[in-house]
């Protein structure tokens, strides 16, 4: 995630969907690094959430 760019979550889920489909996997991990100059301190921005791709594949998202 960089300055003047939108939150990359949607684009990241679309990308991981293609990888998982190619590998014939039902679940995976997505790691998003926040490199904005206004990003909170590391400990404050660490998050983990469960998400799904458009086709229903499970993805654990880690933000940092």
Coordinates of N, CA and C in Angstrom, one line a residue:
X1 N 0.9 -1.2 0.0 CA 0.0 0.0 0.0 C 0.9 1.2 0.0
X2 N 0.8 2.1 -1.0 CA 1.7 3.2 -1.1 C 0.9 4.5 -1.1
X3 N 1.6 5.6 -1.0 CA 1.0 6.9 -1.0 C 0.2 7.1 -2.3
X4 N -0.9 7.8 -2.1 CA -1.8 8.2 -3.3 C -2.3 7.0 -4.1
X5 N -2.4 5.8 -3.5 CA -2.9 4.6 -4.1 C -4.0 4.1 -3.2
X6 N -5.1 3.5 -3.8 CA -6.2 2.9 -3.1 C -5.7 1.7 -2.3
X7 N -6.6 1.3 -1.3 CA -6.3 0.1 -0.5 C -6.2 -1.1 -1.5
X8 N -5.1 -1.8 -1.5 CA -4.9 -2.9 -2.4 C -5.6 -4.2 -2.1
X9 N -6.5 -4.2 -1.2 CA -7.2 -5.5 -0.8 C -7.9 -6.1 -2.0
X10 N -8.8 -5.4 -2.6 CA -9.6 -6.0 -3.7 C -8.7 -6.5 -4.9
X11 N -7.7 -5.7 -5.3 CA -6.8 -6.1 -6.3 C -6.0 -7.4 -5.8
X12 N -5.6 -7.4 -4.6 CA -4.8 -8.5 -4.0 C -5.7 -9.8 -4.0
X13 N -6.9 -9.7 -3.7 CA -7.8 -10.8 -3.7 C -8.0 -11.4 -5.1
X14 N -8.1 -10.5 -6.1 CA -8.2 -10.9 -7.5 C -7.0 -11.6 -7.9
X15 N -5.8 -11.1 -7.5 CA -4.6 -11.7 -7.9 C -4.4 -13.1 -7.2
X16 N -4.7 -13.2 -5.9 CA -4.5 -14.5 -5.2 C -5.5 -15.5 -5.8
X17 N -6.7 -15.0 -6.2 CA -7.7 -15.9 -6.8 C -7.1 -16.6 -8.1
X18 N -6.4 -15.9 -8.9 CA -5.8 -16.4 -10.1 C -4.7 -17.5 -9.7
X19 N -3.9 -17.1 -8.7 CA -2.8 -18.1 -8.3 C -3.4 -19.3 -7.7
X20 N -4.4 -19.2 -6.9 CA -5.0 -20.4 -6.2 C -5.7 -21.2 -7.3
X21 N -6.4 -20.6 -8.2 CA -7.1 -21.4 -9.3 C -6.0 -22.2 -10.1
X22 N -4.9 -21.5 -10.4 CA -3.9 -22.2 -11.2 C -3.3 -23.3 -10.5
X23 N -3.1 -23.2 -9.2 CA -2.6 -24.3 -8.3 C -3.6 -25.2 -7.8
X24 N -4.9 -25.0 -8.2 CA -6.0 -25.9 -7.8 C -6.1 -26.0 -6.3
X25 N -6.0 -24.8 -5.6 CA -6.0 -24.7 -4.1 C -7.3 -24.0 -3.7
X26 N -7.9 -24.4 -2.6 CA -9.1 -23.8 -2.1 C -8.9 -22.7 -1.1
X27 N -7.6 -22.5 -0.6 CA -7.3 -21.4 0.3 C -5.9 -21.0 0.2
X28 N -5.6 -19.8 0.7 CA -4.3 -19.2 0.7 C -4.1 -18.0 1.6
X29 N -3.0 -17.4 1.5 CA -2.6 -16.2 2.3 C -2.3 -15.0 1.4
X30 N -2.7 -13.9 1.9 CA -2.4 -12.6 1.2 C -1.7 -11.7 2.3
X31 N -0.6 -11.2 2.0 CA 0.1 -10.3 2.9 C 0.2 -8.9 2.2
X32 N -0.3 -7.9 2.9 CA -0.3 -6.5 2.4 C 0.6 -5.6 3.3
X33 N 1.6 -5.0 2.7 CA 2.5 -4.1 3.5 C 2.1 -2.7 3.3
X34 N 1.9 -2.0 4.4 CA 1.5 -0.6 4.3 C 2.7 0.3 4.3
X35 N 3.1 0.9 3.2 CA 4.3 1.7 3.0 C 3.9 3.2 2.9
X36 N 2.7 3.5 3.2 CA 2.3 5.0 3.1 C 3.1 5.8 4.2
X37 N 3.4 7.0 3.9 CA 4.1 7.8 4.8 C 3.2 8.2 6.0
X38 N 1.9 8.0 5.9 CA 1.0 8.3 7.0 C 0.6 7.1 7.7
X39 N 1.2 5.9 7.4 CA 0.8 4.7 8.1 C 1.1 4.7 9.6
X40 N 0.2 4.1 10.4 CA 0.5 4.0 11.8 C 1.7 3.2 12.1
X41 N 2.1 3.3 13.3 CA 3.3 2.5 13.8 C 3.0 1.0 13.5
X42 N 4.1 0.2 13.3 CA 4.0 -1.2 12.9 C 3.0 -2.0 13.8
X43 N 3.1 -1.9 15.1 CA 2.2 -2.7 16.0 C 0.8 -2.3 15.9
X44 N 0.5 -1.0 15.6 CA -0.9 -0.5 15.5 C -1.5 -1.0 14.2
X45 N -0.7 -1.2 13.2 CA -1.4 -1.5 11.9 C -1.4 -3.0 11.6
X46 N -0.9 -3.9 12.5 CA -0.9 -5.3 12.2 C -2.4 -5.8 12.4
X47 N -2.9 -6.4 11.4 CA -4.2 -7.0 11.4 C -4.2 -8.4 10.7
X48 N -5.1 -9.2 11.1 CA -5.4 -10.4 10.4 C -6.9 -10.5 10.2
X49 N -7.3 -10.9 9.0 CA -8.7 -11.0 8.7 C -8.9 -12.2 7.8
X50 N -10.1 -12.7 7.8 CA -10.5 -13.8 6.9 C -11.3 -13.2 5.8
X51 N -11.0 -13.6 4.6 CA -11.7 -13.1 3.4 C -12.0 -14.2 2.4
X52 N -12.7 -13.9 1.4 CA -13.0 -14.9 0.4 C -12.8 -14.2 -1.0
X53 N -12.4 -15.0 -1.9 CA -12.3 -14.5 -3.3 C -13.7 -14.6 -3.9
X54 N -13.8 -14.0 -5.1 CA -15.1 -14.0 -5.8 C -15.7 -15.4 -6.0
X55 N -14.8 -16.4 -6.2 CA -15.3 -17.8 -6.4 C -15.4 -18.6 -5.1
X56 N -15.2 -17.9 -3.9 CA -15.4 -18.5 -2.6 C -14.2 -19.2 -2.0
X57 N -13.0 -19.0 -2.6 CA -11.8 -19.5 -2.0 C -11.5 -18.7 -0.7
X58 N -11.0 -19.4 0.3 CA -10.8 -18.8 1.6 C -9.3 -18.2 1.6
X59 N -9.2 -17.0 2.1 CA -7.9 -16.3 2.1 C -7.7 -15.6 3.5
X60 N -6.6 -15.9 4.1 CA -6.3 -15.2 5.4 C -5.4 -14.0 4.9
X61 N -5.9 -12.8 5.3 CA -5.2 -11.6 4.9 C -4.4 -11.1 6.1
X62 N -3.2 -10.7 5.9 CA -2.3 -10.1 7.0 C -1.9 -8.8 6.5
X63 N -2.2 -7.8 7.3 CA -1.9 -6.4 7.0 C -0.8 -5.9 7.9
X64 N 0.2 -5.3 7.4 CA 1.3 -4.8 8.3 C 2.0 -3.6 7.7

